[in-house]
PDB file of C-alpha atoms in Angstrom:
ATOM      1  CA  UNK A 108     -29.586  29.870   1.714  1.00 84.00           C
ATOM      2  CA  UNK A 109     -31.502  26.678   2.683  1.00 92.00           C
ATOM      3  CA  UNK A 110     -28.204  25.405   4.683  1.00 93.00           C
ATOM      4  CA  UNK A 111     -28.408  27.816   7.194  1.00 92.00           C
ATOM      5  CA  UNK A 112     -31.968  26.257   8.324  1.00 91.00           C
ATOM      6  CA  UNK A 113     -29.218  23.665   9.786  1.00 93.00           C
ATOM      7  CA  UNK A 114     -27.463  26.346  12.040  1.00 92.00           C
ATOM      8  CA  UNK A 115     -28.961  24.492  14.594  1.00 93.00           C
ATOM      9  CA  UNK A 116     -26.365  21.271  14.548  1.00 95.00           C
ATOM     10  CA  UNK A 117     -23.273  23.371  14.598  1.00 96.00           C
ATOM     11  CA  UNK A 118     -21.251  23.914  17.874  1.00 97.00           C
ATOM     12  CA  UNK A 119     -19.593  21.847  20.876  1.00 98.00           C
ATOM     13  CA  UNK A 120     -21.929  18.615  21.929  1.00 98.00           C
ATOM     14  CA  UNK A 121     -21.643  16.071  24.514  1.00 98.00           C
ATOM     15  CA  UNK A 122     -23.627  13.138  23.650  1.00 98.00           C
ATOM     16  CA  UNK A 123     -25.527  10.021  26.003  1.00 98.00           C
ATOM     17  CA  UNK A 124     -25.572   7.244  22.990  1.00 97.00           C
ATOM     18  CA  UNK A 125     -27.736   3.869  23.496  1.00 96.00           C
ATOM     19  CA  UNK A 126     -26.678   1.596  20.480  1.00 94.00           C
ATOM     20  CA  UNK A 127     -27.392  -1.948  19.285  1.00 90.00           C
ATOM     21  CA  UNK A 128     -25.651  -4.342  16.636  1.00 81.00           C
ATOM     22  CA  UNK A 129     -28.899  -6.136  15.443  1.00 79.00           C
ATOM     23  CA  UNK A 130     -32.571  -6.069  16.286  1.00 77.00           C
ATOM     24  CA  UNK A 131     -32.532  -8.060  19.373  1.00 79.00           C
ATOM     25  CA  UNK A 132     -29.476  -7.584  20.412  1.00 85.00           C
ATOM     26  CA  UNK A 133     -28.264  -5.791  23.350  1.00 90.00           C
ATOM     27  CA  UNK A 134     -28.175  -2.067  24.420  1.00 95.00           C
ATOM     28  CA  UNK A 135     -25.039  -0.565  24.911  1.00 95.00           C
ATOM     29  CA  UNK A 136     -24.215   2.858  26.524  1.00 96.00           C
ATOM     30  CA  UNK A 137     -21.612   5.468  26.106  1.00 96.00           C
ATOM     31  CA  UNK A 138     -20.557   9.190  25.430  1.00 97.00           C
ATOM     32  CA  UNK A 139     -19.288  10.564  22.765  1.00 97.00           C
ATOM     33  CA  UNK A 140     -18.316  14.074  22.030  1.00 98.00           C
ATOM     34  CA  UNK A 141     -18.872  15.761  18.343  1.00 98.00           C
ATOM     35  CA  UNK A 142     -18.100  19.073  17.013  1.00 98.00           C
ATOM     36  CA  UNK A 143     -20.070  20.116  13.963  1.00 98.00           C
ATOM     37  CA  UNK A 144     -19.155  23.788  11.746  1.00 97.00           C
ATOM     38  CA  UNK A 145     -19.629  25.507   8.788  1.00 97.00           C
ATOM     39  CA  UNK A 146     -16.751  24.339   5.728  1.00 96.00           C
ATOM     40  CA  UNK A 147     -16.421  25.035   2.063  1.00 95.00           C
ATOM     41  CA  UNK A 148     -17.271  28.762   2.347  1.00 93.00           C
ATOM     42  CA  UNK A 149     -20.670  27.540   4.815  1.00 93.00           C
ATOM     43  CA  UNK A 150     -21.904  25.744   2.054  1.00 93.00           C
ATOM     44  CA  UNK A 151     -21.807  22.325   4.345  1.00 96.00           C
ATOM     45  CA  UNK A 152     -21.494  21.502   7.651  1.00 97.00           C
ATOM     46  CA  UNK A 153     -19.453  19.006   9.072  1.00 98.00           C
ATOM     47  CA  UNK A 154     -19.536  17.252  12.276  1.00 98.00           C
ATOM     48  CA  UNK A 155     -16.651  15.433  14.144  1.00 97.00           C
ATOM     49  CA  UNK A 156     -18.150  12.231  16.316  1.00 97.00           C
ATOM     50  CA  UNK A 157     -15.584  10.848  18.841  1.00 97.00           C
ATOM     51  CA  UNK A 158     -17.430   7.932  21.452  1.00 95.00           C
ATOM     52  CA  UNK A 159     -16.925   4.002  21.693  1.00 93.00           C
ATOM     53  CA  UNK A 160     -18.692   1.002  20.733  1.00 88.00           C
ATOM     54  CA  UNK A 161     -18.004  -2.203  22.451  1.00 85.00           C
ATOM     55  CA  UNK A 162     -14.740  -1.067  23.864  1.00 87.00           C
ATOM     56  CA  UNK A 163     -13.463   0.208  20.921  1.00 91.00           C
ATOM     57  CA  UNK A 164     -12.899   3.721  19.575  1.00 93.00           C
ATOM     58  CA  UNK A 165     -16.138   4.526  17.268  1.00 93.00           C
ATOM     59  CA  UNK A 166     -14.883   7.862  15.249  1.00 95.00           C
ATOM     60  CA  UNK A 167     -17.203   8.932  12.427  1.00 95.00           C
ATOM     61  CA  UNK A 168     -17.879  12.236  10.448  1.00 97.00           C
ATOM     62  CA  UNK A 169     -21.144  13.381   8.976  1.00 97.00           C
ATOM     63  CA  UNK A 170     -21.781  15.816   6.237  1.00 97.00           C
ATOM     64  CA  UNK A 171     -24.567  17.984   5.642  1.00 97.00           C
ATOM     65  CA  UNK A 172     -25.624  19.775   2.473  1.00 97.00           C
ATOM     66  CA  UNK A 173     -28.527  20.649   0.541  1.00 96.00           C
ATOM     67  CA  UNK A 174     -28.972  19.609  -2.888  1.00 95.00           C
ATOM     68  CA  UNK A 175     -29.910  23.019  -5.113  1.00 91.00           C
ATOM     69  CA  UNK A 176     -31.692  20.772  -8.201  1.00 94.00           C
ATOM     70  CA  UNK A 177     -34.463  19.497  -5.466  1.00 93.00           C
ATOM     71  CA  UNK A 178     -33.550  21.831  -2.090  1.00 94.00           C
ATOM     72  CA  UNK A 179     -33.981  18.462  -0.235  1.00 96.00           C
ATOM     73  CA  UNK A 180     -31.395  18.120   2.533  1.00 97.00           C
ATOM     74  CA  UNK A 181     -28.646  15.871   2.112  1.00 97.00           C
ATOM     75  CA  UNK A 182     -26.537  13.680   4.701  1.00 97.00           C
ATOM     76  CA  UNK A 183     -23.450  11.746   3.927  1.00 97.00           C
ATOM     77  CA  UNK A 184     -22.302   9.545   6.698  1.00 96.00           C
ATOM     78  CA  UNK A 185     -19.040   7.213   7.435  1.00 94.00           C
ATOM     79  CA  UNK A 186     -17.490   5.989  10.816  1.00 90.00           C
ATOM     80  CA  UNK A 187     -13.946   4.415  11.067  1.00 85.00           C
ATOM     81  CA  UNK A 188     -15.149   0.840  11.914  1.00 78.00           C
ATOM     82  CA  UNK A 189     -16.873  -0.022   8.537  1.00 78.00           C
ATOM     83  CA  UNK A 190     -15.630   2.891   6.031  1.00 78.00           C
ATOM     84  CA  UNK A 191     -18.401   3.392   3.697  1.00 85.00           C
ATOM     85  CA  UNK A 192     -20.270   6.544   2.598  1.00 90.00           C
ATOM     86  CA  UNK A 193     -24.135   6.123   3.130  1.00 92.00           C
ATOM     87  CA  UNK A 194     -25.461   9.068   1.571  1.00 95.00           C
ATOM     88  CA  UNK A 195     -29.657   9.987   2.856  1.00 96.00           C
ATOM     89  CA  UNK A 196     -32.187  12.577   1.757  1.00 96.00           C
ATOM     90  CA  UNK A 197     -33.612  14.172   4.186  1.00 96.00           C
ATOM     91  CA  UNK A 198     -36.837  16.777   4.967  1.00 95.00           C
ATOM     92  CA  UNK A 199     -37.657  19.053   7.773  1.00 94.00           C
ATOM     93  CA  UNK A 200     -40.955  17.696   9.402  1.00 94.00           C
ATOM     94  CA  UNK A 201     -42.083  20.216  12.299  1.00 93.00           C
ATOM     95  CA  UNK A 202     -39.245  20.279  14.716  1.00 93.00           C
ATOM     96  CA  UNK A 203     -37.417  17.137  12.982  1.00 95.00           C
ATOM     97  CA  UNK A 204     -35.083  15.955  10.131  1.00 96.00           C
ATOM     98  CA  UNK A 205     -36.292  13.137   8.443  1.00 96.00           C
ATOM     99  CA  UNK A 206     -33.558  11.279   6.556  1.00 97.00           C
ATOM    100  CA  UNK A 207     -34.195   8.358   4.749  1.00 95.00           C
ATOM    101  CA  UNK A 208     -31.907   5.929   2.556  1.00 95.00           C
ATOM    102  CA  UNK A 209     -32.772   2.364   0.912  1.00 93.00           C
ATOM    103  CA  UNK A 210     -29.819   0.419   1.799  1.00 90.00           C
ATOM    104  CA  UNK A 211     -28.921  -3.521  -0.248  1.00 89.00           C
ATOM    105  CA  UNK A 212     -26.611  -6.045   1.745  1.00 85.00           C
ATOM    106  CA  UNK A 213     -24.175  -7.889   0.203  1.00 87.00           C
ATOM    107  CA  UNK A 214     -27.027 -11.093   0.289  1.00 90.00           C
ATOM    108  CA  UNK A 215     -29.408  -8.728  -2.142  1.00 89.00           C
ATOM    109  CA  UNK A 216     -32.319  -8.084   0.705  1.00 86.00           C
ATOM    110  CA  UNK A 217     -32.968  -3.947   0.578  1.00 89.00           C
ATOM    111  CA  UNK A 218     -34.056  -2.436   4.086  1.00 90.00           C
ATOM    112  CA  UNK A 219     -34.844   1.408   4.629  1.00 92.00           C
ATOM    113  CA  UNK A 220     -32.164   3.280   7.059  1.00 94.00           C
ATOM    114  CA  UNK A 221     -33.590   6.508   8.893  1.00 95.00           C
ATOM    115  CA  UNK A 222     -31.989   9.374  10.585  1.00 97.00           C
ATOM    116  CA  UNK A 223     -34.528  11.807  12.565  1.00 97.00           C
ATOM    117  CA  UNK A 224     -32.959  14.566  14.334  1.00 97.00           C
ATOM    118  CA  UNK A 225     -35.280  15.589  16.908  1.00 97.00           C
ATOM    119  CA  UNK A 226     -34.904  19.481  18.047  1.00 95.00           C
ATOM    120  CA  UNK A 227     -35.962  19.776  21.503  1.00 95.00           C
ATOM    121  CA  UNK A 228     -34.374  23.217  22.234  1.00 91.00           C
ATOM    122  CA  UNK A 229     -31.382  25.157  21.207  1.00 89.00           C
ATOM    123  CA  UNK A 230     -29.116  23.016  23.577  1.00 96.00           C
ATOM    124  CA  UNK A 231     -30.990  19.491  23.002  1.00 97.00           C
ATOM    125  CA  UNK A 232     -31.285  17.185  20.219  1.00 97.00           C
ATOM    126  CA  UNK A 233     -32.170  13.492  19.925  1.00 98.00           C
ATOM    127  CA  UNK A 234     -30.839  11.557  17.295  1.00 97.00           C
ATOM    128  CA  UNK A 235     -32.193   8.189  16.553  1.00 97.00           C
ATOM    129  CA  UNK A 236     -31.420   5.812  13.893  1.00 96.00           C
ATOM    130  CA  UNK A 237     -33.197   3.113  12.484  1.00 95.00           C
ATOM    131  CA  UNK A 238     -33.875   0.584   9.715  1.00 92.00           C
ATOM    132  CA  UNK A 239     -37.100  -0.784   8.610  1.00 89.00           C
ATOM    133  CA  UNK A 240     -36.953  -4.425   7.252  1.00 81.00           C
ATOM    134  CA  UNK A 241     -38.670  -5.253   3.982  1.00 78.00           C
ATOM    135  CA  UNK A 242     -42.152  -5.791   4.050  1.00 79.00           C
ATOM    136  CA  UNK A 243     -42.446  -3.915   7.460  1.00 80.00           C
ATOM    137  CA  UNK A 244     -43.889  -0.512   8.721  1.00 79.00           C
ATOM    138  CA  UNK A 245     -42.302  -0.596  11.694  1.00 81.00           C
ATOM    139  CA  UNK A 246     -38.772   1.129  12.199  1.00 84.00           C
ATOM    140  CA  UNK A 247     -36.715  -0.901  14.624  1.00 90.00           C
ATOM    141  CA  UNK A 248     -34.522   1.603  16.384  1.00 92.00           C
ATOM    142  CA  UNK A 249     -30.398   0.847  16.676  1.00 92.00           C
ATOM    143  CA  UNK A 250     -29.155   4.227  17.979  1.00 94.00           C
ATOM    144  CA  UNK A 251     -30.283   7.272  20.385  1.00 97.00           C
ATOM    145  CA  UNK A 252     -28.083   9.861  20.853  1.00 97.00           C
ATOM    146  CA  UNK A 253     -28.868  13.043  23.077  1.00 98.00           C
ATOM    147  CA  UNK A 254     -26.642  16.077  22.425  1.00 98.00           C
ATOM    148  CA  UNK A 255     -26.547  18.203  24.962  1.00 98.00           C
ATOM    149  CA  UNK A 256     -24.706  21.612  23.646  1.00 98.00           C
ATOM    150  CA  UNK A 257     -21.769  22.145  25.570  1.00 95.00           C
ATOM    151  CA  UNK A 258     -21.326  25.224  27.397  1.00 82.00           C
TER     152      UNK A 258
END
């Protein structure tokens, strides 16, 4: 079963998080704590994110899955502050996840969001999330998280 390649993400993590609202706009730091397990008979795995942005409680829940017509991984993602779904498809590249999701504002201009979960041991991951503007190659990076597995 393809979903337990994932067996890495579950357990107990404290996370260091460096975020930013826009492309030039300032980095903030915090900690957040997340708890991800096996649901729906370990068919997904879901993961609990408690941390702050700006001052303000940042909750949000993340859902992984794999999708048996292509066996790509999928990733569903919502936080409390904006309440949408924003569903990626992801692959395993070496020792990271790669997932990727073209994403239209409200104004009609499309930009490319991207997830990589980097594995660095059994007790370390990096997370960093990015978008890539239209007509760019170049990812600008908005969030780097570093769970630490908690002991």
């Amino acid at each position: 079963n393809k979903i337990r390649e994932l067996k890495f993400l579950a357990g107990e993590w404290d996370i260091e998080v460096e975020a930013r609202l826009s492309m030039q706009g300032e980095w903030e730091s915090s900690t957040a704590k997340s708890v991800a397990r096996y649901t729906l008979d370990s068919s997904l795995i879901e993961e609990e994110y408690t941390g702050s942005r700006q001052g303000k409680p940042f909750l949000s829940k993340t859902f992984f899955a794999v999708n048996n017509m292509t066996n790509k991984f999928q990733r569903v993602f919502i936080d409390a502050p904006h309440g949408v779904l924003v569903d990626f498809e992801g692959v395993q590249s070496g020792d990271s996840l790669i997932f990727d999701r073209n994403w239209q504002y409200a104004n009609g201009m499309t930009i490319k969001l991207r997830v990589v979960y980097k594995i660095l041991s059994g007790d370390d991951i990096v997370v960093e999330s990015m978008r890539m503007p239209p007509n760019s190659r170049a990812c600008d990076v908005n969030g780097r998280m570093k769970y630490r597995r908690r002991k």
